[in-house]
């Protein structure tokens, strides 16, 4: 998370009434004990059947209903103080109806039989009204019904069952570690999410899902009082589709970065205290780090950094609605059009194999079924450097000549209509055994980058610029010290075409986001990106501190 975003969120923590205005963070304030309550699936089935029957009686050829209970808890601290603890619940129903090839959608927070029946009737009425402006009828891929099924994130410890004091103690202990190691200021936060989603459709599916996600984070700032210069470093933790066990350190889930960097990577467990202490040391080191000399460098990109580049330069450009021009919000459409794909142009080097995967355990995008009742799966997006597929939902499958959806339809709330959203998009690890230190031995002039930084990308998801958290010069196969003011520039094909080496499975990790924005009105979704440390040759690096 960038410092300005972190400050914005933690600033809002002082006024919990602002939370409903943030996508994905809405709901009414509740007692933390209410977060442990559940709803009988039999009741949800009766309500869903009432909605489906009402929609069919009103003229729908297809209908689905989503009964959603979205639970959130946020804990915010700064230095030795607790800033705020907020628990919220959002509960309601969304109904979608297809009438004569046109969609209609309506929602309600009146979760009664009368309320849900009225929402179904409203959805059908809206679909009938939409027929007047519908240019082409919706072609919905067939989907078998699964009957009554359920899926739950395979967590070991429910974060909502953990006493708030234990969470506060952890954050304050992380703050103390940062302060003890030279931090001038430190903010920390813990985000916990539980989506209890019930989906039913006229296809015959009744799907009950219990989805958990967690995100510990902080931002450390060190100030040189003599000069007024300051530098920051935020957490290397990725949000994950795990329970509170993520915050119990485990040696087997810790990876040391290249010799000479001190960087530590984490897999399915995260050591917040260790990372906070290291963040303070690295922020202090940044104050005296040499500014980068612009030029061409071989880049060695850690998974904690590369995930964002994957997200922006592969994830979004291969969303089929962007490709078709249906979606242009949040940085435009896509260069990777159907015509572009048909030409067989390389997306990257032959080492580049990128997959979409809604099944990976511990990831943010992992669910059993999407919000159209489609069972989730894994499929290739880029194979041996060539674009071979896109991300599609039920009403898009026919565009690619497919008979079924890819299972990547999602809505961020019961009150939002579901649409195509990015699944986990990940770079396959290298097949040959290769460690990060072995990779660096072959780099004569390069830069190792870990963590996310500021970035920009054009309206076609083609030309871009990325920064990072920490940077280390590589000279003649060895780390030569920390540097600063680094950003690299490239276009998507040029960048992925320069991919020269990928570390093996042992280095594979995830980077994720809770707040992937798309659509208008805007929605957010949570998604992870897996990769191993990867080398890109001859990439243009600029100095972000240089004045013109």
mmCIF file of C-alpha atoms in Angstrom, residues 121-461:
data_model
loop_
_atom_site.group_PDB
_atom_site.id
_atom_site.type_symbol
_atom_site.label_atom_id
_atom_site.label_comp_id
_atom_site.label_asym_id
_atom_site.label_seq_id
_atom_site.Cartn_x
_atom_site.Cartn_y
_atom_site.Cartn_z
ATOM 1 C CA UNK A 121 -40.558 -8.394 -9.615
ATOM 2 C CA UNK A 122 -38.521 -5.187 -9.898
ATOM 3 C CA UNK A 123 -35.682 -7.048 -11.645
ATOM 4 C CA UNK A 124 -38.106 -8.436 -14.216
ATOM 5 C CA UNK A 125 -39.683 -5.018 -14.773
ATOM 6 C CA UNK A 126 -36.249 -3.478 -15.336
ATOM 7 C CA UNK A 127 -35.342 -6.265 -17.794
ATOM 8 C CA UNK A 128 -38.511 -5.575 -19.775
ATOM 9 C CA UNK A 129 -37.672 -1.870 -19.864
ATOM 10 C CA UNK A 130 -34.128 -2.638 -20.999
ATOM 11 C CA UNK A 131 -35.431 -4.535 -24.025
ATOM 12 C CA UNK A 132 -36.228 -1.210 -25.681
ATOM 13 C CA UNK A 133 -32.561 -0.242 -25.878
ATOM 14 C CA UNK A 134 -31.000 -3.718 -26.114
ATOM 15 C CA UNK A 135 -29.120 -4.006 -29.434
ATOM 16 C CA UNK A 136 -28.418 -7.726 -29.266
ATOM 17 C CA UNK A 137 -30.043 -10.349 -27.050
ATOM 18 C CA UNK A 138 -27.968 -11.837 -24.244
ATOM 19 C CA UNK A 139 -26.592 -15.266 -25.138
ATOM 20 C CA UNK A 140 -26.173 -17.119 -21.890
ATOM 21 C CA UNK A 141 -23.913 -20.184 -21.846
ATOM 22 C CA UNK A 142 -25.631 -23.278 -20.496
ATOM 23 C CA UNK A 143 -24.902 -24.140 -16.885
ATOM 24 C CA UNK A 144 -25.916 -27.282 -15.052
ATOM 25 C CA UNK A 145 -27.454 -27.013 -11.614
ATOM 26 C CA UNK A 146 -25.469 -28.420 -8.690
ATOM 27 C CA UNK A 147 -28.316 -28.822 -6.218
ATOM 28 C CA UNK A 148 -27.519 -27.969 -2.594
ATOM 29 C CA UNK A 149 -23.743 -27.611 -2.178
ATOM 30 C CA UNK A 150 -21.380 -25.589 0.014
ATOM 31 C CA UNK A 151 -17.798 -24.338 0.045
ATOM 32 C CA UNK A 152 -15.673 -22.724 2.749
ATOM 33 C CA UNK A 153 -12.240 -21.135 2.774
ATOM 34 C CA UNK A 154 -10.035 -23.799 4.434
ATOM 35 C CA UNK A 155 -8.972 -21.690 7.402
ATOM 36 C CA UNK A 156 -7.406 -22.950 10.635
ATOM 37 C CA UNK A 157 -8.449 -20.064 12.875
ATOM 38 C CA UNK A 158 -11.405 -17.754 12.283
ATOM 39 C CA UNK A 159 -10.132 -14.187 12.686
ATOM 40 C CA UNK A 160 -13.526 -13.052 13.990
ATOM 41 C CA UNK A 161 -13.234 -15.509 16.879
ATOM 42 C CA UNK A 162 -9.884 -14.057 17.977
ATOM 43 C CA UNK A 163 -10.236 -11.591 20.888
ATOM 44 C CA UNK A 164 -9.831 -7.974 19.810
ATOM 45 C CA UNK A 165 -7.219 -7.510 22.536
ATOM 46 C CA UNK A 166 -4.996 -10.137 20.902
ATOM 47 C CA UNK A 167 -5.163 -8.238 17.603
ATOM 48 C CA UNK A 168 -4.452 -4.894 19.271
ATOM 49 C CA UNK A 169 -1.518 -6.380 21.187
ATOM 50 C CA UNK A 170 -0.034 -7.706 17.934
ATOM 51 C CA UNK A 171 -0.285 -4.359 16.143
ATOM 52 C CA UNK A 172 1.143 -2.424 19.096
ATOM 53 C CA UNK A 173 3.980 -4.957 19.387
ATOM 54 C CA UNK A 174 4.763 -4.443 15.692
ATOM 55 C CA UNK A 175 4.743 -0.681 16.251
ATOM 56 C CA UNK A 176 7.122 -1.095 19.180
ATOM 57 C CA UNK A 177 9.507 -3.166 17.058
ATOM 58 C CA UNK A 178 9.560 -0.423 14.439
ATOM 59 C CA UNK A 179 10.124 2.329 17.012
ATOM 60 C CA UNK A 180 12.875 0.336 18.741
ATOM 61 C CA UNK A 181 14.675 0.063 15.405
ATOM 62 C CA UNK A 182 14.631 3.751 14.556
ATOM 63 C CA UNK A 183 11.157 4.567 13.224
ATOM 64 C CA UNK A 184 9.933 8.101 13.835
ATOM 65 C CA UNK A 185 6.324 7.229 13.094
ATOM 66 C CA UNK A 186 4.407 4.018 12.466
ATOM 67 C CA UNK A 187 0.801 3.188 11.591
ATOM 68 C CA UNK A 188 -0.542 -0.356 11.550
ATOM 69 C CA UNK A 189 -3.836 -1.946 10.646
ATOM 70 C CA UNK A 190 -5.563 -5.309 10.421
ATOM 71 C CA UNK A 191 -8.360 -5.868 7.894
ATOM 72 C CA UNK A 192 -10.575 -8.950 8.257
ATOM 73 C CA UNK A 193 -13.331 -9.939 5.835
ATOM 74 C CA UNK A 194 -15.970 -12.676 5.842
ATOM 75 C CA UNK A 195 -18.362 -12.988 2.896
ATOM 76 C CA UNK A 196 -21.284 -15.315 3.629
ATOM 77 C CA UNK A 197 -22.850 -15.747 0.204
ATOM 78 C CA UNK A 198 -25.839 -17.837 -0.818
ATOM 79 C CA UNK A 199 -26.521 -18.250 -4.548
ATOM 80 C CA UNK A 200 -29.568 -19.860 -6.118
ATOM 81 C CA UNK A 201 -30.712 -19.975 -9.728
ATOM 82 C CA UNK A 202 -33.414 -21.374 -11.964
ATOM 83 C CA UNK A 203 -30.690 -23.767 -13.227
ATOM 84 C CA UNK A 204 -31.171 -25.669 -9.979
ATOM 85 C CA UNK A 205 -28.180 -24.564 -7.909
ATOM 86 C CA UNK A 206 -28.292 -23.692 -4.214
ATOM 87 C CA UNK A 207 -24.741 -22.741 -3.251
ATOM 88 C CA UNK A 208 -23.741 -21.691 0.272
ATOM 89 C CA UNK A 209 -20.223 -20.221 0.568
ATOM 90 C CA UNK A 210 -18.210 -18.886 3.505
ATOM 91 C CA UNK A 211 -15.241 -16.839 2.268
ATOM 92 C CA UNK A 212 -12.510 -15.475 4.575
ATOM 93 C CA UNK A 213 -9.735 -12.976 3.875
ATOM 94 C CA UNK A 214 -7.184 -11.142 6.022
ATOM 95 C CA UNK A 215 -4.680 -8.325 5.581
ATOM 96 C CA UNK A 216 -2.154 -7.100 8.176
ATOM 97 C CA UNK A 217 -0.249 -3.989 7.127
ATOM 98 C CA UNK A 218 1.749 -1.041 8.422
ATOM 99 C CA UNK A 219 3.692 1.995 7.290
ATOM 100 C CA UNK A 220 6.984 3.046 8.881
ATOM 101 C CA UNK A 221 8.553 6.494 8.476
ATOM 102 C CA UNK A 222 12.050 7.560 9.510
ATOM 103 C CA UNK A 223 12.975 11.274 9.624
ATOM 104 C CA UNK A 224 16.447 12.817 9.549
ATOM 105 C CA UNK A 225 15.843 15.667 12.000
ATOM 106 C CA UNK A 226 18.929 17.538 10.858
ATOM 107 C CA UNK A 227 17.868 17.781 7.201
ATOM 108 C CA UNK A 228 14.111 17.185 7.372
ATOM 109 C CA UNK A 229 14.479 14.371 4.854
ATOM 110 C CA UNK A 230 12.252 11.334 5.423
ATOM 111 C CA UNK A 231 11.750 7.895 3.941
ATOM 112 C CA UNK A 232 9.060 5.245 4.423
ATOM 113 C CA UNK A 233 8.584 1.537 3.960
ATOM 114 C CA UNK A 234 5.338 -0.333 4.352
ATOM 115 C CA UNK A 235 4.654 -3.991 5.092
ATOM 116 C CA UNK A 236 5.786 -6.826 2.854
ATOM 117 C CA UNK A 237 2.635 -8.737 3.828
ATOM 118 C CA UNK A 238 0.180 -9.650 1.119
ATOM 119 C CA UNK A 239 -3.533 -9.867 1.865
ATOM 120 C CA UNK A 240 -4.482 -13.534 1.746
ATOM 121 C CA UNK A 241 -7.466 -15.859 1.644
ATOM 122 C CA UNK A 242 -6.567 -17.297 5.040
ATOM 123 C CA UNK A 243 -7.664 -17.091 8.652
ATOM 124 C CA UNK A 244 -5.807 -15.683 11.637
ATOM 125 C CA UNK A 245 -3.248 -18.487 11.318
ATOM 126 C CA UNK A 246 -1.584 -16.248 8.696
ATOM 127 C CA UNK A 247 -0.251 -14.158 11.591
ATOM 128 C CA UNK A 248 1.447 -17.109 13.307
ATOM 129 C CA UNK A 249 5.032 -17.163 11.957
ATOM 130 C CA UNK A 250 6.378 -20.436 10.584
ATOM 131 C CA UNK A 251 9.982 -20.932 9.519
ATOM 132 C CA UNK A 252 9.056 -23.031 6.485
ATOM 133 C CA UNK A 253 7.024 -20.128 5.083
ATOM 134 C CA UNK A 254 9.899 -17.623 5.290
ATOM 135 C CA UNK A 255 12.252 -16.992 2.350
ATOM 136 C CA UNK A 256 15.428 -14.975 2.551
ATOM 137 C CA UNK A 257 16.039 -12.556 -0.287
ATOM 138 C CA UNK A 258 19.359 -12.175 -2.096
ATOM 139 C CA UNK A 259 22.474 -12.113 0.067
ATOM 140 C CA UNK A 260 23.283 -8.557 1.001
ATOM 141 C CA UNK A 261 19.706 -7.232 0.969
ATOM 142 C CA UNK A 262 18.165 -8.461 4.210
ATOM 143 C CA UNK A 263 14.861 -8.766 2.353
ATOM 144 C CA UNK A 264 12.501 -11.446 3.690
ATOM 145 C CA UNK A 265 9.621 -12.972 1.763
ATOM 146 C CA UNK A 266 6.608 -14.787 3.190
ATOM 147 C CA UNK A 267 4.326 -17.537 1.866
ATOM 148 C CA UNK A 268 1.351 -18.831 3.886
ATOM 149 C CA UNK A 269 2.522 -17.334 7.199
ATOM 150 C CA UNK A 270 3.671 -13.809 8.034
ATOM 151 C CA UNK A 271 5.931 -12.504 10.811
ATOM 152 C CA UNK A 272 4.673 -8.969 11.400
ATOM 153 C CA UNK A 273 7.125 -8.177 14.204
ATOM 154 C CA UNK A 274 10.126 -9.248 12.148
ATOM 155 C CA UNK A 275 8.946 -7.265 9.141
ATOM 156 C CA UNK A 276 8.251 -4.122 11.184
ATOM 157 C CA UNK A 277 11.751 -4.150 12.642
ATOM 158 C CA UNK A 278 13.294 -4.656 9.203
ATOM 159 C CA UNK A 279 11.098 -1.928 7.709
ATOM 160 C CA UNK A 280 12.468 0.641 10.159
ATOM 161 C CA UNK A 281 16.054 -0.369 9.359
ATOM 162 C CA UNK A 282 15.445 -0.221 5.611
ATOM 163 C CA UNK A 283 13.644 3.126 5.812
ATOM 164 C CA UNK A 284 16.644 4.506 7.689
ATOM 165 C CA UNK A 285 19.000 3.025 5.103
ATOM 166 C CA UNK A 286 17.038 4.744 2.338
ATOM 167 C CA UNK A 287 17.993 8.146 3.757
ATOM 168 C CA UNK A 288 21.616 7.662 2.685
ATOM 169 C CA UNK A 289 21.148 5.352 -0.293
ATOM 170 C CA UNK A 290 22.717 6.400 -3.599
ATOM 171 C CA UNK A 291 20.369 7.749 -6.249
ATOM 172 C CA UNK A 292 20.133 5.507 -9.330
ATOM 173 C CA UNK A 293 21.899 6.397 -12.566
ATOM 174 C CA UNK A 294 19.341 6.211 -15.410
ATOM 175 C CA UNK A 295 19.941 3.658 -18.149
ATOM 176 C CA UNK A 296 19.333 0.073 -19.235
ATOM 177 C CA UNK A 297 19.454 -2.556 -16.512
ATOM 178 C CA UNK A 298 18.657 -6.225 -16.051
ATOM 179 C CA UNK A 299 15.883 -6.294 -13.466
ATOM 180 C CA UNK A 300 15.470 -9.042 -10.880
ATOM 181 C CA UNK A 301 11.911 -8.673 -9.616
ATOM 182 C CA UNK A 302 10.720 -10.216 -6.365
ATOM 183 C CA UNK A 303 7.155 -11.667 -6.259
ATOM 184 C CA UNK A 304 6.209 -8.932 -3.767
ATOM 185 C CA UNK A 305 6.805 -6.498 -6.630
ATOM 186 C CA UNK A 306 6.092 -8.466 -9.808
ATOM 187 C CA UNK A 307 2.517 -9.250 -8.780
ATOM 188 C CA UNK A 308 1.426 -5.663 -9.439
ATOM 189 C CA UNK A 309 3.051 -5.619 -12.887
ATOM 190 C CA UNK A 310 1.254 -8.894 -13.708
ATOM 191 C CA UNK A 311 -2.020 -7.397 -12.481
ATOM 192 C CA UNK A 312 -1.803 -4.269 -14.613
ATOM 193 C CA UNK A 313 -0.097 -5.545 -17.782
ATOM 194 C CA UNK A 314 -1.650 -9.031 -18.053
ATOM 195 C CA UNK A 315 -4.624 -9.272 -15.699
ATOM 196 C CA UNK A 316 -6.589 -6.256 -16.884
ATOM 197 C CA UNK A 317 -5.720 -6.427 -20.615
ATOM 198 C CA UNK A 318 -7.059 -9.997 -20.835
ATOM 199 C CA UNK A 319 -10.472 -9.224 -19.331
ATOM 200 C CA UNK A 320 -12.776 -9.891 -22.275
ATOM 201 C CA UNK A 321 -15.101 -6.976 -21.553
ATOM 202 C CA UNK A 322 -12.130 -4.581 -21.845
ATOM 203 C CA UNK A 323 -11.018 -6.343 -25.023
ATOM 204 C CA UNK A 324 -14.473 -5.880 -26.553
ATOM 205 C CA UNK A 325 -14.691 -2.243 -25.448
ATOM 206 C CA UNK A 326 -17.553 -2.826 -22.996
ATOM 207 C CA UNK A 327 -15.424 -1.747 -20.039
ATOM 208 C CA UNK A 328 -13.290 1.391 -20.247
ATOM 209 C CA UNK A 329 -13.265 2.651 -16.673
ATOM 210 C CA UNK A 330 -10.130 2.536 -14.513
ATOM 211 C CA UNK A 331 -7.503 2.984 -17.250
ATOM 212 C CA UNK A 332 -9.249 2.066 -20.425
ATOM 213 C CA UNK A 333 -9.701 -0.922 -22.661
ATOM 214 C CA UNK A 334 -6.990 -3.293 -23.983
ATOM 215 C CA UNK A 335 -4.370 -3.471 -26.711
ATOM 216 C CA UNK A 336 -4.816 -7.274 -26.785
ATOM 217 C CA UNK A 337 -7.902 -7.235 -29.029
ATOM 218 C CA UNK A 338 -9.352 -10.255 -30.832
ATOM 219 C CA UNK A 339 -7.688 -9.049 -34.046
ATOM 220 C CA UNK A 340 -4.351 -8.635 -32.252
ATOM 221 C CA UNK A 341 -4.618 -12.160 -30.847
ATOM 222 C CA UNK A 342 -5.502 -13.592 -34.273
ATOM 223 C CA UNK A 343 -2.202 -12.297 -35.676
ATOM 224 C CA UNK A 344 -0.311 -14.597 -33.295
ATOM 225 C CA UNK A 345 2.004 -11.873 -32.044
ATOM 226 C CA UNK A 346 4.132 -12.758 -29.002
ATOM 227 C CA UNK A 347 2.955 -11.371 -25.674
ATOM 228 C CA UNK A 348 6.301 -12.278 -24.145
ATOM 229 C CA UNK A 349 9.263 -14.612 -24.378
ATOM 230 C CA UNK A 350 8.731 -18.371 -24.548
ATOM 231 C CA UNK A 351 9.426 -18.570 -20.802
ATOM 232 C CA UNK A 352 6.218 -16.652 -20.074
ATOM 233 C CA UNK A 353 3.363 -18.944 -19.060
ATOM 234 C CA UNK A 354 0.521 -17.212 -17.253
ATOM 235 C CA UNK A 355 -2.544 -18.932 -15.850
ATOM 236 C CA UNK A 356 -5.902 -17.871 -14.465
ATOM 237 C CA UNK A 357 -6.717 -19.878 -11.357
ATOM 238 C CA UNK A 358 -9.671 -19.611 -8.978
ATOM 239 C CA UNK A 359 -8.612 -22.727 -7.053
ATOM 240 C CA UNK A 360 -5.222 -21.854 -5.481
ATOM 241 C CA UNK A 361 -5.439 -22.353 -1.677
ATOM 242 C CA UNK A 362 -4.721 -19.251 0.385
ATOM 243 C CA UNK A 363 -5.395 -16.824 -2.460
ATOM 244 C CA UNK A 364 -7.859 -13.966 -2.406
ATOM 245 C CA UNK A 365 -9.667 -15.168 -5.523
ATOM 246 C CA UNK A 366 -10.194 -18.742 -4.356
ATOM 247 C CA UNK A 367 -13.865 -19.746 -4.140
ATOM 248 C CA UNK A 368 -15.782 -22.882 -4.999
ATOM 249 C CA UNK A 369 -18.292 -21.219 -7.318
ATOM 250 C CA UNK A 370 -18.560 -17.774 -8.874
ATOM 251 C CA UNK A 371 -21.532 -15.403 -8.575
ATOM 252 C CA UNK A 372 -23.265 -17.042 -11.545
ATOM 253 C CA UNK A 373 -23.164 -20.504 -9.993
ATOM 254 C CA UNK A 374 -20.262 -21.687 -12.167
ATOM 255 C CA UNK A 375 -17.767 -24.067 -10.600
ATOM 256 C CA UNK A 376 -14.350 -22.432 -10.569
ATOM 257 C CA UNK A 377 -11.325 -23.743 -12.450
ATOM 258 C CA UNK A 378 -7.826 -23.068 -13.820
ATOM 259 C CA UNK A 379 -6.977 -22.191 -17.443
ATOM 260 C CA UNK A 380 -4.124 -20.819 -19.566
ATOM 261 C CA UNK A 381 -3.992 -17.138 -20.521
ATOM 262 C CA UNK A 382 -0.478 -17.014 -22.028
ATOM 263 C CA UNK A 383 1.306 -20.189 -23.089
ATOM 264 C CA UNK A 384 4.931 -20.205 -24.270
ATOM 265 C CA UNK A 385 4.729 -16.441 -24.744
ATOM 266 C CA UNK A 386 1.530 -16.433 -26.856
ATOM 267 C CA UNK A 387 -1.890 -15.146 -25.781
ATOM 268 C CA UNK A 388 -4.210 -18.163 -25.934
ATOM 269 C CA UNK A 389 -7.299 -17.126 -23.968
ATOM 270 C CA UNK A 390 -9.144 -14.422 -22.052
ATOM 271 C CA UNK A 391 -11.290 -14.181 -18.907
ATOM 272 C CA UNK A 392 -14.985 -14.788 -19.654
ATOM 273 C CA UNK A 393 -18.371 -15.204 -17.972
ATOM 274 C CA UNK A 394 -21.626 -16.824 -19.105
ATOM 275 C CA UNK A 395 -22.842 -14.086 -21.447
ATOM 276 C CA UNK A 396 -19.369 -13.703 -23.031
ATOM 277 C CA UNK A 397 -18.439 -17.340 -23.719
ATOM 278 C CA UNK A 398 -20.080 -17.386 -27.166
ATOM 279 C CA UNK A 399 -17.761 -14.568 -28.335
ATOM 280 C CA UNK A 400 -14.832 -16.990 -28.126
ATOM 281 C CA UNK A 401 -16.800 -19.967 -29.405
ATOM 282 C CA UNK A 402 -16.864 -21.540 -25.952
ATOM 283 C CA UNK A 403 -19.760 -23.510 -24.529
ATOM 284 C CA UNK A 404 -19.143 -22.597 -20.885
ATOM 285 C CA UNK A 405 -18.068 -19.753 -18.631
ATOM 286 C CA UNK A 406 -14.630 -19.533 -17.044
ATOM 287 C CA UNK A 407 -16.247 -18.980 -13.637
ATOM 288 C CA UNK A 408 -14.965 -15.467 -12.958
ATOM 289 C CA UNK A 409 -18.157 -13.481 -12.358
ATOM 290 C CA UNK A 410 -18.319 -11.502 -9.118
ATOM 291 C CA UNK A 411 -20.178 -8.717 -7.319
ATOM 292 C CA UNK A 412 -18.696 -6.895 -4.340
ATOM 293 C CA UNK A 413 -22.037 -6.682 -2.531
ATOM 294 C CA UNK A 414 -25.584 -7.997 -2.550
ATOM 295 C CA UNK A 415 -26.550 -4.538 -3.833
ATOM 296 C CA UNK A 416 -24.163 -4.709 -6.839
ATOM 297 C CA UNK A 417 -24.811 -6.582 -10.066
ATOM 298 C CA UNK A 418 -22.280 -9.310 -10.832
ATOM 299 C CA UNK A 419 -19.979 -8.917 -13.848
ATOM 300 C CA UNK A 420 -16.657 -10.210 -15.179
ATOM 301 C CA UNK A 421 -13.845 -9.823 -12.641
ATOM 302 C CA UNK A 422 -10.222 -10.830 -12.681
ATOM 303 C CA UNK A 423 -9.400 -14.307 -11.296
ATOM 304 C CA UNK A 424 -6.003 -14.975 -9.748
ATOM 305 C CA UNK A 425 -3.558 -14.338 -12.614
ATOM 306 C CA UNK A 426 -0.147 -15.903 -12.012
ATOM 307 C CA UNK A 427 3.195 -16.499 -13.718
ATOM 308 C CA UNK A 428 4.210 -20.152 -13.637
ATOM 309 C CA UNK A 429 7.554 -20.778 -11.896
ATOM 310 C CA UNK A 430 10.560 -21.988 -13.844
ATOM 311 C CA UNK A 431 10.859 -25.722 -14.433
ATOM 312 C CA UNK A 432 14.620 -25.864 -13.780
ATOM 313 C CA UNK A 433 16.028 -25.499 -10.281
ATOM 314 C CA UNK A 434 17.129 -21.880 -9.809
ATOM 315 C CA UNK A 435 17.522 -19.778 -6.662
ATOM 316 C CA UNK A 436 17.546 -15.991 -6.460
ATOM 317 C CA UNK A 437 21.266 -15.889 -5.633
ATOM 318 C CA UNK A 438 22.030 -18.142 -8.614
ATOM 319 C CA UNK A 439 19.993 -15.838 -10.837
ATOM 320 C CA UNK A 440 21.870 -12.754 -9.634
ATOM 321 C CA UNK A 441 25.253 -14.399 -10.279
ATOM 322 C CA UNK A 442 24.538 -14.070 -14.000
ATOM 323 C CA UNK A 443 23.641 -10.360 -13.856
ATOM 324 C CA UNK A 444 26.456 -7.943 -14.716
ATOM 325 C CA UNK A 445 24.550 -4.667 -14.308
ATOM 326 C CA UNK A 446 21.142 -4.825 -12.717
ATOM 327 C CA UNK A 447 18.697 -3.879 -10.004
ATOM 328 C CA UNK A 448 16.816 -6.086 -7.549
ATOM 329 C CA UNK A 449 13.363 -4.704 -6.674
ATOM 330 C CA UNK A 450 11.046 -5.842 -3.868
ATOM 331 C CA UNK A 451 7.628 -4.495 -2.866
ATOM 332 C CA UNK A 452 5.056 -2.315 -4.576
ATOM 333 C CA UNK A 453 5.518 1.350 -5.427
ATOM 334 C CA UNK A 454 3.780 4.004 -7.460
ATOM 335 C CA UNK A 455 2.898 3.179 -11.072
ATOM 336 C CA UNK A 456 1.044 4.375 -14.139
ATOM 337 C CA UNK A 457 -0.278 2.677 -17.274
ATOM 338 C CA UNK A 458 -1.934 4.012 -20.409
ATOM 339 C CA UNK A 459 -5.497 3.631 -21.692
ATOM 340 C CA UNK A 460 -4.653 0.494 -23.668
ATOM 341 C CA UNK A 461 -2.753 -1.235 -20.854
#
